[in-house]
Structures are given as C-alpha cells and as structure tokens.
Short mmCIF file of C-alpha atoms and ligand atoms in Angstrom, two decimals:
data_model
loop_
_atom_site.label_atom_id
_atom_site.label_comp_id
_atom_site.label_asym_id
_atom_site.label_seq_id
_atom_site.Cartn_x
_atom_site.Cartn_y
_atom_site.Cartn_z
CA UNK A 1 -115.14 -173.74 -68.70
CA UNK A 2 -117.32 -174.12 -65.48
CA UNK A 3 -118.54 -177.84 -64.18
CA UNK A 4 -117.05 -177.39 -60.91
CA UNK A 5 -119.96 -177.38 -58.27
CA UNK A 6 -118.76 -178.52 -54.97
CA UNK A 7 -115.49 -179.73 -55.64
CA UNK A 8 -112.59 -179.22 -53.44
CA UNK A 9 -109.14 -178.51 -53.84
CA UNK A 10 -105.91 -178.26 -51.64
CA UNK A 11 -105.16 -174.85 -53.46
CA UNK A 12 -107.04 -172.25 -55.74
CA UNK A 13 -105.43 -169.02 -57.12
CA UNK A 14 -107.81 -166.11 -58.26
CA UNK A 15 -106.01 -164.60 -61.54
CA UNK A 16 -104.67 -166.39 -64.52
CA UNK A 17 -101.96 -163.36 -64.87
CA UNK A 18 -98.64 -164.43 -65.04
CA UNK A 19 -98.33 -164.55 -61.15
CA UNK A 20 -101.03 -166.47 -60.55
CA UNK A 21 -100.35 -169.17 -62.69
CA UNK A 22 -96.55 -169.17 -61.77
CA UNK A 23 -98.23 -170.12 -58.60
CA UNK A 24 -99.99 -172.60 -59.05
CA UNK A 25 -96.98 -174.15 -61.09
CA UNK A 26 -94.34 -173.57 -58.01
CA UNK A 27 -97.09 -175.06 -55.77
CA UNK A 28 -97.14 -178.05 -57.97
CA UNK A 29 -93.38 -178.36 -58.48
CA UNK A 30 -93.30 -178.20 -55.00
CA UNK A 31 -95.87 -181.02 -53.98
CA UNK A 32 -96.89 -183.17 -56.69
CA UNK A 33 -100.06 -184.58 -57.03
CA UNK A 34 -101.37 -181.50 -54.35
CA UNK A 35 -105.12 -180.44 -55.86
CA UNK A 36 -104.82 -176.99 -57.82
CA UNK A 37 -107.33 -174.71 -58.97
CA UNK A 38 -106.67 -171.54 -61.06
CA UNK A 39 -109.53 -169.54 -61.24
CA UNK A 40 -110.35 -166.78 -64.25
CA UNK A 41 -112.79 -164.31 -65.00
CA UNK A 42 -111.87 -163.76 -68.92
CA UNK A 43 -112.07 -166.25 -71.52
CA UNK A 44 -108.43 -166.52 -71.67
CA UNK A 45 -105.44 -166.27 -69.18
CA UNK A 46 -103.03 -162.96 -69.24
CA UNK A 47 -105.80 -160.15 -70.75
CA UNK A 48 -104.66 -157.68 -68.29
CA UNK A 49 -101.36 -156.78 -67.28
CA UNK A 50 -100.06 -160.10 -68.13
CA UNK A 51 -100.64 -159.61 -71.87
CA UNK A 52 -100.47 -155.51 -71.86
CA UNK A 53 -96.75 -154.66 -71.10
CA UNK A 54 -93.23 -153.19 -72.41
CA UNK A 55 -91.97 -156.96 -72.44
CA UNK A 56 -88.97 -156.06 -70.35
CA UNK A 57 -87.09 -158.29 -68.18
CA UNK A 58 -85.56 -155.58 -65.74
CA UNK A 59 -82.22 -156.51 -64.21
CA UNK A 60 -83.32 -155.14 -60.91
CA UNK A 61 -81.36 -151.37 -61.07
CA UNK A 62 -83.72 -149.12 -59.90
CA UNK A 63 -85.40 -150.63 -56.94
CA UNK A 64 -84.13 -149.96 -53.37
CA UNK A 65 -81.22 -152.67 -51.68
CA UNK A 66 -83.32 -155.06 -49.65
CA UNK A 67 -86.72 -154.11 -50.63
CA UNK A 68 -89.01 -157.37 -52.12
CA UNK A 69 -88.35 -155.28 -55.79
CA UNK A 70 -84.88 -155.22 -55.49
CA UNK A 71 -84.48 -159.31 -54.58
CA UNK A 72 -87.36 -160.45 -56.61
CA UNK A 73 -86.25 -158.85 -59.85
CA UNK A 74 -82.93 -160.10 -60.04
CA UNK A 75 -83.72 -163.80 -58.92
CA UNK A 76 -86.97 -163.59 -61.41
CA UNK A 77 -85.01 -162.44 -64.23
CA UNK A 78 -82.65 -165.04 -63.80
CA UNK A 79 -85.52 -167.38 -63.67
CA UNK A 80 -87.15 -166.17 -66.46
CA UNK A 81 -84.29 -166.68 -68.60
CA UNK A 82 -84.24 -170.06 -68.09
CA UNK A 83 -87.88 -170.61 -68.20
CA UNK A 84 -87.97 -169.30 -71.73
CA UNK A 85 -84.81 -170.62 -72.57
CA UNK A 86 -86.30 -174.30 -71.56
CA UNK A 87 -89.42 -173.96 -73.07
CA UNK A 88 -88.37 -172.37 -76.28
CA UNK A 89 -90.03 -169.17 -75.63
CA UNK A 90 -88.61 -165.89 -77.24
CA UNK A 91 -85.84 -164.21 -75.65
CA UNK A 92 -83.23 -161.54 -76.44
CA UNK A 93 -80.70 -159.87 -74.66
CA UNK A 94 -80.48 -156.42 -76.48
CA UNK A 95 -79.35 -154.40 -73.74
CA UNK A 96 -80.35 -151.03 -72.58
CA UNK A 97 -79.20 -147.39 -72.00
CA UNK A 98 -80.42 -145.23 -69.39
CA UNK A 99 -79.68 -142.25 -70.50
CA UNK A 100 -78.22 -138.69 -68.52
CA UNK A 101 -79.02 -135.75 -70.83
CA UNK A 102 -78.72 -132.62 -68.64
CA UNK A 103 -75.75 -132.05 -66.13
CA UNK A 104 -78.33 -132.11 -63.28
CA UNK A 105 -79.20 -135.52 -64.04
CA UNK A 106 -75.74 -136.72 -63.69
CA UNK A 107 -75.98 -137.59 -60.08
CA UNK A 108 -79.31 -139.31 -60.36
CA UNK A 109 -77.43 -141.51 -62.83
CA UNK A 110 -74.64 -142.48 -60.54
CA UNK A 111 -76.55 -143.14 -58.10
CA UNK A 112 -78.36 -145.42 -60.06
CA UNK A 113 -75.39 -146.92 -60.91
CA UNK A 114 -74.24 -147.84 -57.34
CA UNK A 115 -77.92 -149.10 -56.73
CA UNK A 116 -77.70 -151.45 -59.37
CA UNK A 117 -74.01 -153.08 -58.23
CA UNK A 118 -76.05 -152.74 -54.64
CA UNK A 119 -78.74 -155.53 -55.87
CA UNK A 120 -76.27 -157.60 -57.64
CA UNK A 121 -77.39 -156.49 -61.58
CA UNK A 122 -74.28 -157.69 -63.37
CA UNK A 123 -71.82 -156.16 -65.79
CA UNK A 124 -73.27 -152.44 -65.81
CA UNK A 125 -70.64 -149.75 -67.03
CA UNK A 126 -70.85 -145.71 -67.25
CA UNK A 127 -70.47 -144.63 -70.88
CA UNK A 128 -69.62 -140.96 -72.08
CA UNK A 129 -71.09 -139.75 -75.30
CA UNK A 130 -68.49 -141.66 -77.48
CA UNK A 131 -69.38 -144.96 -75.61
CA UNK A 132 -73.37 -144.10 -76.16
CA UNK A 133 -73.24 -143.09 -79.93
CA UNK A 134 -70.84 -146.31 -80.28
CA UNK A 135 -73.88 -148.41 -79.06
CA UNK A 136 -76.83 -146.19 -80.92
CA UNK A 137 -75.32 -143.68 -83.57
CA UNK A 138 -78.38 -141.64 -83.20
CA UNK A 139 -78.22 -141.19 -79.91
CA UNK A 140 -77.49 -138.00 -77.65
CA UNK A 141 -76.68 -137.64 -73.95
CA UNK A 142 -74.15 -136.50 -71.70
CA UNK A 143 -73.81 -140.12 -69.62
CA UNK A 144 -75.37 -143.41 -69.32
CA UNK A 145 -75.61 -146.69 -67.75
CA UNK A 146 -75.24 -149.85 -70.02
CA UNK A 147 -76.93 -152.77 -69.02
CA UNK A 148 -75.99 -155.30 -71.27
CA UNK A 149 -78.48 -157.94 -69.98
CA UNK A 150 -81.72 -156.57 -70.10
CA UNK A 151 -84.13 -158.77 -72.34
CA UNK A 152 -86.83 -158.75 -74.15
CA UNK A 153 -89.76 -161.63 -74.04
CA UNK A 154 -93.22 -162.21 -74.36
CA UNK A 155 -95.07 -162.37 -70.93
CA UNK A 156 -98.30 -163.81 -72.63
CA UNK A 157 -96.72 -166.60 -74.16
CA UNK A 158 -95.07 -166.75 -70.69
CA UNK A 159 -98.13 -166.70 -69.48
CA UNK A 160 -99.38 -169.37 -71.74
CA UNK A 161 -96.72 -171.96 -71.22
CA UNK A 162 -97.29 -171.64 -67.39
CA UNK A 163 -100.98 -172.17 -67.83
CA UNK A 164 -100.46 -175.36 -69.96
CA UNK A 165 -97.42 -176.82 -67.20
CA UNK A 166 -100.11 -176.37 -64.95
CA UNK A 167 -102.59 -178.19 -66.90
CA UNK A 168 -100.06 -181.14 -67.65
CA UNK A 169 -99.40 -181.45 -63.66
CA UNK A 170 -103.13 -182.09 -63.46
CA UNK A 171 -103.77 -178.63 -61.83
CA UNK A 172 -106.99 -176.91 -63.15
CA UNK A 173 -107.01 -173.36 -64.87
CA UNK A 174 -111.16 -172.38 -64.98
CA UNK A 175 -111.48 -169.56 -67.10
CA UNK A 176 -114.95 -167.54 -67.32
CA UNK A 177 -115.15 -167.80 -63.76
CA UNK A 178 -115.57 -164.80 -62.25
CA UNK A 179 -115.26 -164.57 -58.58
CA UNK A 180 -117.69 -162.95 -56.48
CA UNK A 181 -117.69 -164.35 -52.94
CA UNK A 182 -115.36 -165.95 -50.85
CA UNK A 183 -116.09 -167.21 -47.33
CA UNK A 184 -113.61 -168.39 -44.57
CA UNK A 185 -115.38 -171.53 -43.36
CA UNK A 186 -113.69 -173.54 -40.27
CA UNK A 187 -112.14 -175.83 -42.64
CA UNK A 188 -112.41 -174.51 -46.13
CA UNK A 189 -112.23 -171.88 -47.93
CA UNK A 190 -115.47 -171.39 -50.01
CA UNK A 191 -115.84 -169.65 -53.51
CA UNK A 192 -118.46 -168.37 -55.68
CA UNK A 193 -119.11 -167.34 -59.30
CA UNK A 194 -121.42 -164.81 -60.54
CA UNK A 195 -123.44 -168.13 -61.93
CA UNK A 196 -123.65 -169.70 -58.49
CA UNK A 197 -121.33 -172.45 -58.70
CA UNK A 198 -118.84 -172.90 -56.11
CA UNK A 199 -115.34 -174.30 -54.94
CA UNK A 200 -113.94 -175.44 -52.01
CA UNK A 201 -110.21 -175.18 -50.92
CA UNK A 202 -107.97 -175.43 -48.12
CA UNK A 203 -105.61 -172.46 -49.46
CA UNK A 204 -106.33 -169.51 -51.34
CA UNK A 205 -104.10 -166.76 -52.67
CA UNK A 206 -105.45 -164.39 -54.93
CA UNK A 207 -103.68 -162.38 -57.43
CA UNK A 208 -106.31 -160.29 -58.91
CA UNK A 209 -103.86 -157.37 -60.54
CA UNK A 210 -106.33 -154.62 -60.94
CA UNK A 211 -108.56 -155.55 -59.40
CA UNK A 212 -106.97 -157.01 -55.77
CA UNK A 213 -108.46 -154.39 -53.45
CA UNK A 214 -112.08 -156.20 -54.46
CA UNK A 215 -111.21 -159.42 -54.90
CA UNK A 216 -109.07 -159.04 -50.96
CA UNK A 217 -112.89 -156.88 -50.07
CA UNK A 218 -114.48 -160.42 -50.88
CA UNK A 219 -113.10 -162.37 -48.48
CA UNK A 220 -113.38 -159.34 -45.38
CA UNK A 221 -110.33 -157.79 -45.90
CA UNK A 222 -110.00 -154.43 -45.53
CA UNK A 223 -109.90 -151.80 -49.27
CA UNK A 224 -106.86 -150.30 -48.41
CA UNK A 225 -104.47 -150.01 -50.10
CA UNK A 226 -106.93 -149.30 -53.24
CA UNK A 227 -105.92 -150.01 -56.75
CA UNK A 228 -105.82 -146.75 -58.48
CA UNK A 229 -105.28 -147.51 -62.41
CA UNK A 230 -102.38 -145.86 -64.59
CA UNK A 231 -103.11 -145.95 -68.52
CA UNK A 232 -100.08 -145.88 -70.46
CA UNK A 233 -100.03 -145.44 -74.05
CA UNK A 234 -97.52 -146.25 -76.38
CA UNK A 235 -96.56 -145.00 -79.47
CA UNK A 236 -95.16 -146.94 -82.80
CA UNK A 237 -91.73 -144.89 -84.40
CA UNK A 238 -91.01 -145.15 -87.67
CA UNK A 239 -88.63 -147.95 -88.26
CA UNK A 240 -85.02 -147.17 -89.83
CA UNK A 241 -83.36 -143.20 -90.20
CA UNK A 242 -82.08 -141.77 -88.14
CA UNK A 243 -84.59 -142.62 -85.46
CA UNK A 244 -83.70 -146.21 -85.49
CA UNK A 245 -82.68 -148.05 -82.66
CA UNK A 246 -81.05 -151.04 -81.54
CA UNK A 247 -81.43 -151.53 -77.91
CA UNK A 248 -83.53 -150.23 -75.10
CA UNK A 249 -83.21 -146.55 -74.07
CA UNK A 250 -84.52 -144.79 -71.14
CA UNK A 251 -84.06 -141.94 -69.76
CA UNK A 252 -83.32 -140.96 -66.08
CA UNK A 253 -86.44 -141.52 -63.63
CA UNK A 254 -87.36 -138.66 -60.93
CA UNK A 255 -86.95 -140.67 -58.33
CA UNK A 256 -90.21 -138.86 -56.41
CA UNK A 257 -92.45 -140.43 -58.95
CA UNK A 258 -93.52 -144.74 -59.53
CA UNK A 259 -92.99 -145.44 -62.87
CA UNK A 260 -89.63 -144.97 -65.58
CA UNK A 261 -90.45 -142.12 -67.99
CA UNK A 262 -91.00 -142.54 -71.61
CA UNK A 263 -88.89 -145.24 -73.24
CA UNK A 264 -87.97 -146.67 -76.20
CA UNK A 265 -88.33 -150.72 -76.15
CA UNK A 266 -87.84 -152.60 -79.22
CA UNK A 267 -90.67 -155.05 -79.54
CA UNK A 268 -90.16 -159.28 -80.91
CA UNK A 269 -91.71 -157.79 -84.22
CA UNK A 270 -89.12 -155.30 -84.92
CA UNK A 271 -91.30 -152.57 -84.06
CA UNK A 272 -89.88 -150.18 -81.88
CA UNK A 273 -92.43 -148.97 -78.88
CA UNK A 274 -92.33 -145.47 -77.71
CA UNK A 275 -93.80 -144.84 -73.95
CA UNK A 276 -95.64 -145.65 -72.02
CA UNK A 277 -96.43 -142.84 -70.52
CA UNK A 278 -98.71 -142.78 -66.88
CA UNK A 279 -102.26 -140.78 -66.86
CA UNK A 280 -105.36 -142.13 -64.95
CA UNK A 281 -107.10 -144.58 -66.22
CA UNK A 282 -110.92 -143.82 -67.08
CA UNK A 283 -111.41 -147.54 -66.76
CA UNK A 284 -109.03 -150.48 -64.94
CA UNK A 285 -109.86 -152.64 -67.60
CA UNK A 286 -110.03 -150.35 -70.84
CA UNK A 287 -107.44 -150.38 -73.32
CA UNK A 288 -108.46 -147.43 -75.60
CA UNK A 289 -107.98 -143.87 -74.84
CA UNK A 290 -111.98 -143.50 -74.96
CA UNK A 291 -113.07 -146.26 -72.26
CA UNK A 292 -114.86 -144.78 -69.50
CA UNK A 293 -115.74 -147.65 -66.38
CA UNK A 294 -118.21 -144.27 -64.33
CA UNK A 295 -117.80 -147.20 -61.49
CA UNK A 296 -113.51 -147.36 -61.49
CA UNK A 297 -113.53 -143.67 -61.93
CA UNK A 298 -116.02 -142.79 -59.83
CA UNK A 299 -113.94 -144.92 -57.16
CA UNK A 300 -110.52 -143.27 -57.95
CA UNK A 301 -111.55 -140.02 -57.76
CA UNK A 302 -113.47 -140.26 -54.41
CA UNK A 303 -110.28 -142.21 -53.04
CA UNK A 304 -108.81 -139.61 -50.25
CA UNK A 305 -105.39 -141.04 -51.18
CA UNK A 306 -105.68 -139.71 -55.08
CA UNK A 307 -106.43 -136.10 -53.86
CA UNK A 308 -103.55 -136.04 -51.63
CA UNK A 309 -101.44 -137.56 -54.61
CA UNK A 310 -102.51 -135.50 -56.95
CA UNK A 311 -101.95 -132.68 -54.68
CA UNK A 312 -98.24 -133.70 -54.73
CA UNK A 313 -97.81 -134.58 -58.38
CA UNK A 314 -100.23 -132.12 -60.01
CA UNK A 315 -97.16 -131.03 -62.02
CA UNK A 316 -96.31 -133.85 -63.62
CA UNK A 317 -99.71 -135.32 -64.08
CA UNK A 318 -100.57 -132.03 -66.29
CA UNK A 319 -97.40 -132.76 -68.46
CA UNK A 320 -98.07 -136.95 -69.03
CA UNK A 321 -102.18 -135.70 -70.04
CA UNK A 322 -100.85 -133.25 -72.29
CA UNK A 323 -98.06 -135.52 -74.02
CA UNK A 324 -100.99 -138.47 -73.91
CA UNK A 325 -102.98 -135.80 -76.51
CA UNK A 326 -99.90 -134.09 -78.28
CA UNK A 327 -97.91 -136.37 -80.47
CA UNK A 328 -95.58 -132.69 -81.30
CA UNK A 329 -95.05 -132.56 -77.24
CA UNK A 330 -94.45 -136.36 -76.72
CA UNK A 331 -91.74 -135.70 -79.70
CA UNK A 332 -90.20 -132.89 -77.82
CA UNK A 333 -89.58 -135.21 -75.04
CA UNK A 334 -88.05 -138.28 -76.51
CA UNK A 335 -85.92 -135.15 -78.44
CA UNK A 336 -83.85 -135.15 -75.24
CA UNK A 337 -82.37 -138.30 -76.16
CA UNK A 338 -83.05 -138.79 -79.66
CA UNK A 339 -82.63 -135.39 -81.47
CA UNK A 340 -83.81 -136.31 -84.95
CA UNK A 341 -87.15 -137.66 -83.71
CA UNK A 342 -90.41 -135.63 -84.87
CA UNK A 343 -93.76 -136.20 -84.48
CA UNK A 344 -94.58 -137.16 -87.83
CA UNK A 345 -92.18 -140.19 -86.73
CA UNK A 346 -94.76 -141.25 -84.57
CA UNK A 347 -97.71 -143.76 -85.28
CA UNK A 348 -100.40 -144.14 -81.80
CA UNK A 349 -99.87 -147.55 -80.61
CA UNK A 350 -101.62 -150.03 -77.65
CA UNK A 351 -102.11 -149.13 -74.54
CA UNK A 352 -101.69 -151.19 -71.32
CA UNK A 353 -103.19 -150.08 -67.61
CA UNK A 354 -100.93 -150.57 -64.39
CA UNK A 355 -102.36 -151.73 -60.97
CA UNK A 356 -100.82 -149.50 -58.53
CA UNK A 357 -101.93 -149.84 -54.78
CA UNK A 358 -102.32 -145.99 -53.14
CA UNK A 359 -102.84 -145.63 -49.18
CA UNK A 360 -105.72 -143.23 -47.78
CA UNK A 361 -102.64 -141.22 -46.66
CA UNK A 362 -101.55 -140.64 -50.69
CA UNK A 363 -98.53 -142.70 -50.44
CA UNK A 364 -98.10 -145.01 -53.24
CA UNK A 365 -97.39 -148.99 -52.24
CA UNK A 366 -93.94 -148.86 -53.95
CA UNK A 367 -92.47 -152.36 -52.94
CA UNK A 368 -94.32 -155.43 -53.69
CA UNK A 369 -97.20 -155.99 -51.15
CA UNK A 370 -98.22 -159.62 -49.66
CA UNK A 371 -101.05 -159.92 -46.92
CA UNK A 372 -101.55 -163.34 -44.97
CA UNK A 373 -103.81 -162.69 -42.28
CA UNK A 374 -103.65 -166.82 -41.41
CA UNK A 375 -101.90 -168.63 -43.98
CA UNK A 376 -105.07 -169.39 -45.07
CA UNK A 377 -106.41 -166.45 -47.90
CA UNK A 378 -103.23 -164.38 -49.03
CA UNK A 379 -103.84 -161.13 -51.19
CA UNK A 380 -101.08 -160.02 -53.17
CA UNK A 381 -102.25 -156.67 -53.26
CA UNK A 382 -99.44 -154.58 -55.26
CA UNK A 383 -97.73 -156.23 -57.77
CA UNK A 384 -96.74 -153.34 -60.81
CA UNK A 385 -93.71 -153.54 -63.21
CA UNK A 386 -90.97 -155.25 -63.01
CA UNK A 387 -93.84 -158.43 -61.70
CA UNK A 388 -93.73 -159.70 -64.94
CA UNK A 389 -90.15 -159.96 -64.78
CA UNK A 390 -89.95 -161.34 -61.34
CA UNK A 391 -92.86 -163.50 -61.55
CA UNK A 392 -91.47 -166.73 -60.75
CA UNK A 393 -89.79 -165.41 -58.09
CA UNK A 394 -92.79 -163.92 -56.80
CA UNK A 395 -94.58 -167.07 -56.83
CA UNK A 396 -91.50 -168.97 -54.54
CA UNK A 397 -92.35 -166.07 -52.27
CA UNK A 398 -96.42 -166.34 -52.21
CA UNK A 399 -95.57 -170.32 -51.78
CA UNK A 400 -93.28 -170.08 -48.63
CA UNK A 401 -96.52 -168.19 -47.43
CA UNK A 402 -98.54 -170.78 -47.29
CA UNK A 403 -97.10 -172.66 -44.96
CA UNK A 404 -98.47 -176.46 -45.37
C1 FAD B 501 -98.10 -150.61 -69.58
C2 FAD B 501 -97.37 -151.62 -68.75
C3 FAD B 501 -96.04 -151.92 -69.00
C4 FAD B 501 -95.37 -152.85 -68.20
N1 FAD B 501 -94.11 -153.24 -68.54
C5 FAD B 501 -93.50 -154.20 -67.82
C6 FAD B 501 -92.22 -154.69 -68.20
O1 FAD B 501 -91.69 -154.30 -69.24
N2 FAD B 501 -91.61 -155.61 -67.42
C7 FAD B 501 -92.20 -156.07 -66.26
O2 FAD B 501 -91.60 -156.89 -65.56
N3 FAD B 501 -93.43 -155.66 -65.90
C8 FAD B 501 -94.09 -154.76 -66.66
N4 FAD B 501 -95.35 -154.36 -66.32
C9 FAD B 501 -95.97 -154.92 -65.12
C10 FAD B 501 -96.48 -156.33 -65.35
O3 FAD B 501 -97.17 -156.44 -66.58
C11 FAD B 501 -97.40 -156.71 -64.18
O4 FAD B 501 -96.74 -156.39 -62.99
C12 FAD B 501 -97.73 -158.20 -64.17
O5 FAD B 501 -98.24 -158.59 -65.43
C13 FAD B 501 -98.72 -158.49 -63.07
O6 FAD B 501 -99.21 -159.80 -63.23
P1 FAD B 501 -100.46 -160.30 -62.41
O7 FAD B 501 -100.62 -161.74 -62.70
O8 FAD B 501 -100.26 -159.88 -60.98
O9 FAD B 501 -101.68 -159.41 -62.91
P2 FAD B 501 -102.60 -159.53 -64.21
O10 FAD B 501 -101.85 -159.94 -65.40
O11 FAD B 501 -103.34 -158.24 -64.30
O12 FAD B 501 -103.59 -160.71 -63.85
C14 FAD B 501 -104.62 -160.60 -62.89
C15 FAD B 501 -105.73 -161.52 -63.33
O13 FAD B 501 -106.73 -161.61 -62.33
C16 FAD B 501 -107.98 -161.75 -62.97
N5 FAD B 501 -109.06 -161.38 -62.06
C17 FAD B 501 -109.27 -160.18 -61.49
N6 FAD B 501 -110.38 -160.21 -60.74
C18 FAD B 501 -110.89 -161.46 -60.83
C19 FAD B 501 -112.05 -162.09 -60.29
N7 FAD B 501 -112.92 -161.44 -59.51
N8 FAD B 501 -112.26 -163.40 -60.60
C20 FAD B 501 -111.39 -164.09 -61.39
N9 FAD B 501 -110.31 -163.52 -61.96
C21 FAD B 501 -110.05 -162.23 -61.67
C22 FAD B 501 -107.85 -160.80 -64.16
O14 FAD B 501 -108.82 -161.05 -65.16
C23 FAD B 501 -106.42 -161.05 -64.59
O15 FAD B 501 -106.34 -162.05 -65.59
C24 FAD B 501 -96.04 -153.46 -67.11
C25 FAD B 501 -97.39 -153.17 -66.89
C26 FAD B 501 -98.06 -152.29 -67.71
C27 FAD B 501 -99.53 -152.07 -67.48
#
C-alpha cells in the first residue's frame, strides 16, 4: 500500500519486525492521537527475523548483570506474557533444561546458574541426573539448570497483533515501501521509496534487522558496526520413542562464542525443532541452504571484522558447516544429551538468518546496540535473539530515546 506523497507524520519507524511495530504501539500508548508511520519493504510485516525464529521467550539467564540483554529480557518476557495472554495469542510455559554433560562443563553451568538469580530469572533449580530423567526420561547428563518458565509463542502472530493495535490507534503500517533515502532536513525528517514517493516526519527510528547498517548508511551514518548474517538451520525429529521430548533442552553455551548451541525447542504444532545451528549466510535474506545474494556475500567477506573473526573462531565455524551438511554428525551432537537419537531421526527443517552487528576490529556487538546521534533519527543497529522476547521492552527503551 503506497498513496503517501508528501504527507507528514510526528513519527515513522523503518521495519515492520516485531520491534518496530512494538514501537510504534508504545509511542502510541504513550501519546495518543501522535501521527505514526510504520514503514515496510515486504508485502507483509515480520518476513525476516520476526517470522524466522526458535519461538522462545528467554527468561534472561545467559546475558551479563546490567547489560541492555540482561534487563530487557526479563522485563520483555514478562511483558510478553501478558501481551499474549491479553490478546489471546498462544503461549506455553514448558520449561527448559540446560543441560551439563561432561564434568568440564560443570562450572560453566553454575555459573550460569548464579547469572540467572543475578538478573532476577525466577525459580531456577540445579538437578542431578535423577531430577533430569524425572523431567525427560530420555534424557542424559551429568547436571542441569531447570527453568520452569521459559515459554513458547508465536512472534509472527505477535507480530501481527501489534501491527493491527497500531492500525486501530490510527497509526499507519505501509508495507511495499522500501526505503531508499532519508534526509535530515532543518525541521523534518524526509523519506524516500524506490518509486519516488516520499514522507515527512519529525522522528525517525529505524529498526531494519538485517539490514540496519544500510538503512543507518541512508541517513549519513557511519557502516560500522556491519550486519554480518548467521543462517541457522533447523532440523524436524521424529516425534514419540525414545527421542521424544517434553520441554526445551539445551545444552551448555561456550561462553567465547554469540549464539546457544544446538537445541531442542518444541514447536505450537507439536513438532519438535532441532538447531539452529550458526554458518554464514550466502544471502541476509535467503531462507534455503542454496540462496546466494553475490552482493551480501561479497560484503561479508570483504568486511575486515569477518577475517579477524574468523581468524578466532575458525574452529568452530568448520564444525557448524560440517554438521549444516551431515545429518550423521549433527546426530552425534545432540547424542550428548539425547543418546538414542540417530540421524535417520532427523527430517531437514526451515531455516531462519540472524542479524548480528561485527566491528572492523572482529568483535561481535554482543549487547543490544541503540544510536541517537540527536534524538532525531535513532538506529537500532544490533538487535539478535532474545529481541523477540524482549521486544516490548525494547520498544519502552527506543521511546525514552526520543525525547519529545
Ligand atoms: C534462527 C533464529 C532463531 C531465533 N530465536 C529466537 C528466540 O527463540 N527467541 C528470541 O527472543 N529471539 C530469537 N531470535 C531473534 C529474533 O527473531 C530477532 O531478534 C527479532 O525478531 C528482531 O526483530 P526486528 O524487528 O529487529 O527485526 P526483523 O524481524 O528482521 O524486522 C526488520 C524489518 O525491517 C524491514 N526492512 C529492512 N530494510 C528495510 C528498508 N530499507 N525499508 C523498509 N523496511 C526495511 C525488513 O523487511 C524487516 O521486516 C531468533 C532469530 C533467528 C534468526
């Protein structure tokens, strides 16, 4: 939907994710009647991130004591319960293991542990093996954490809902509208499409997901951090035998690398998910193995800060290419935790692709990253998992920013 030459608005977002439209509904919660544009490139709201994901609501375990994570995740969780809860959206609170299965990983786990109490995550416990297999028969592992309140939802139908509160509070959401200018003018803020038609506003935040180093480039901000994209695939298991499971299970993360290992997440379906795993994606916006974007990858690879990463993590990005190929070695894996699993109980599944910011210098963004040169045009410009979980929190935090 277009018909929008020259109008004006107090507010426009760029990204119909589920951040950007739990923007624009905060913004209109908090001022009524305030002139709201949501702005979208694809047909429909939440075909990126929003719609690609584990479903997990995190409790907020893993992420550092005071860092933006940490907060945001346990204050958007308990947000997002009641959001869904309100609007009659799906949500259950299955629980999930984190799982210890060698003695060297026992320390990582109570650390964790502390961590978690640290944020305020409530009601976590250390089981032994009888306290695990009591939970998931099938089960191995020397220790684990037990969070009993981590949920599962549906962050398109999230995503959805948001879109149409926004719609009801006579905000706009534009989709097809792909932005490809925007100019700081003395008093406005002006936007283009790649058809020429353009918007006016007085505030702009963009939360472009994987594509927020551009969409920041647009308006004169600077590339870095860039968005380099991580594909990760999931796989289907079997349902039932002794494979089945009840709740979530992860294992332990290396704490040197971004994202959680390969899961298992039971899905609203019944379907239980096994992954994702993390390789580079060929494409920020491709959702088969096959998708090649020559521009993305082309940009990733000549990024200084993915040599020096890869430099690092060589290691580890060998093993997640080979597992993304080798059902037999992805098996092997998951074995650690779930010894009856083969690879003939595995079925290739979706895929989704992660927007994670990287510095020149190879250091990966790992907090949540806001930029506000003026109050005026604010970039989120790193906003990976759990921002789906946290995202109305997030958007409280993006609308203190603006500063009326
Ligand atoms: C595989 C995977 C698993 C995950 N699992 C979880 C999980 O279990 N729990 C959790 O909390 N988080 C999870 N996440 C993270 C979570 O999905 C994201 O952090 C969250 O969806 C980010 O939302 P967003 O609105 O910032 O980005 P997006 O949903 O990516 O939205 C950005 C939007 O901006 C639009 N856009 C971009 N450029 C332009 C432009 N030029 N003009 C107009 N529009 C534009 C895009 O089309 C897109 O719709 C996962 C992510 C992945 C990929």
């Amino acid at each position: 939907m277009t018909g929008t030459a020259g109008a004006r608005y107090q507010l426009g977002v760029v990204g119909a994710g589920i951040v950007g439209l739990a923007l624009a509904r905060e913004a209109l919660r908090r001022r009524p009647g305030l002139t709201v544009v949501v702005l979208e490139k694809e047909g429909e709201v939440a075909q990126h991130q929003s719609g690609h994901n584990s479903g997990v609501v995190h409790t907020g375990i893993y992420y550092p004591p005071g860092s933006l994570k940490a907060r945001l995740c346990v204050e958007g969780a308990a947000r997002m319960r009641e959001y869904c809860q309100e609007h009659g959206l799906a949500w259950r609170e299955l629980g999930k293991l984190i799982v210890a299965t060698r003695p060297e990983e026992c320390a990582g786990l109570a650390a964790l542990l502390e961590r978690g109490r640290a944020n305020g995550v409530r009601d976590l416990e250390r089981l032994g093996p009888a306290g695990i297999r009591d939970l998931e028969p099938h089960l191995g592992g020397l220790e684990a954490i037990w969070s009993p309140h981590t949920a599962i939802t549906d962050y398109g139908a999230v995503a959805r809902a948001l879109a149409a509160e926004v719609r009801a509070a006579g905000g706009r959401v534009l989709t097809g509208w792909r932005v490809t200018a925007i100019a700081r003018g003395p008093a406005a803020v002006e936007i283009a499409n790649d058809r020429g038609d353009r918007v006016e506003v007085a505030r702009l935040v963009t939360c472009a997901g994987l594509q927020a180093d551009r969409v920041a480039a647009l308006s004169g901000d600077g590339r870095d951090p860039a968005i380099v994209p991580f594909r990760g695939d999931y796989w289907l298991l079997r349902p039932g035998g002794r494979t089945g499971v009840r709740h979530l299970v992860y294992p332990v993360p290396d704490p040197a690398l971004p994202f959680l290992g390969v899961h298992l997440t039971p899905r609203l379906s019944g379907e239980v998910w096994v992954g994702p795993n993390a390789v580079l994606a060929t494409a920020r916006e491709g959702y088969r193995r096959t998708d090649v974007n020559w521009a993305d990858l082309g940009a990733a690879l000549a990024h200084p800060g993915l040599r020096r990463l890869a430099r690092r993590h060589w290691r580890a990005a060998v093993g997640e290419y080979r597992r993304d190929f080798s059902r037999r070695r992805l098996a092997r894996e998951v074995r650690r935790y779930l010894p009856a699993l083969t690879a003939r109980d595995l079925r290739w599944g979706p895929s989704g692709v992660r927007a994670q910011a990287l510095g020149a210098d190879g250091q990966l963004v790992d907090d949540f990253l806001v930029e506000d040169q003026d109050h005026r045009v604010v970039h989120l410009r790193n906003a990976p998992s759990p921002a789906a979980t946290s995202s109305l929190a997030v958007a409280a935090l993006l609308a203190d920013r603006l500063q009326w």
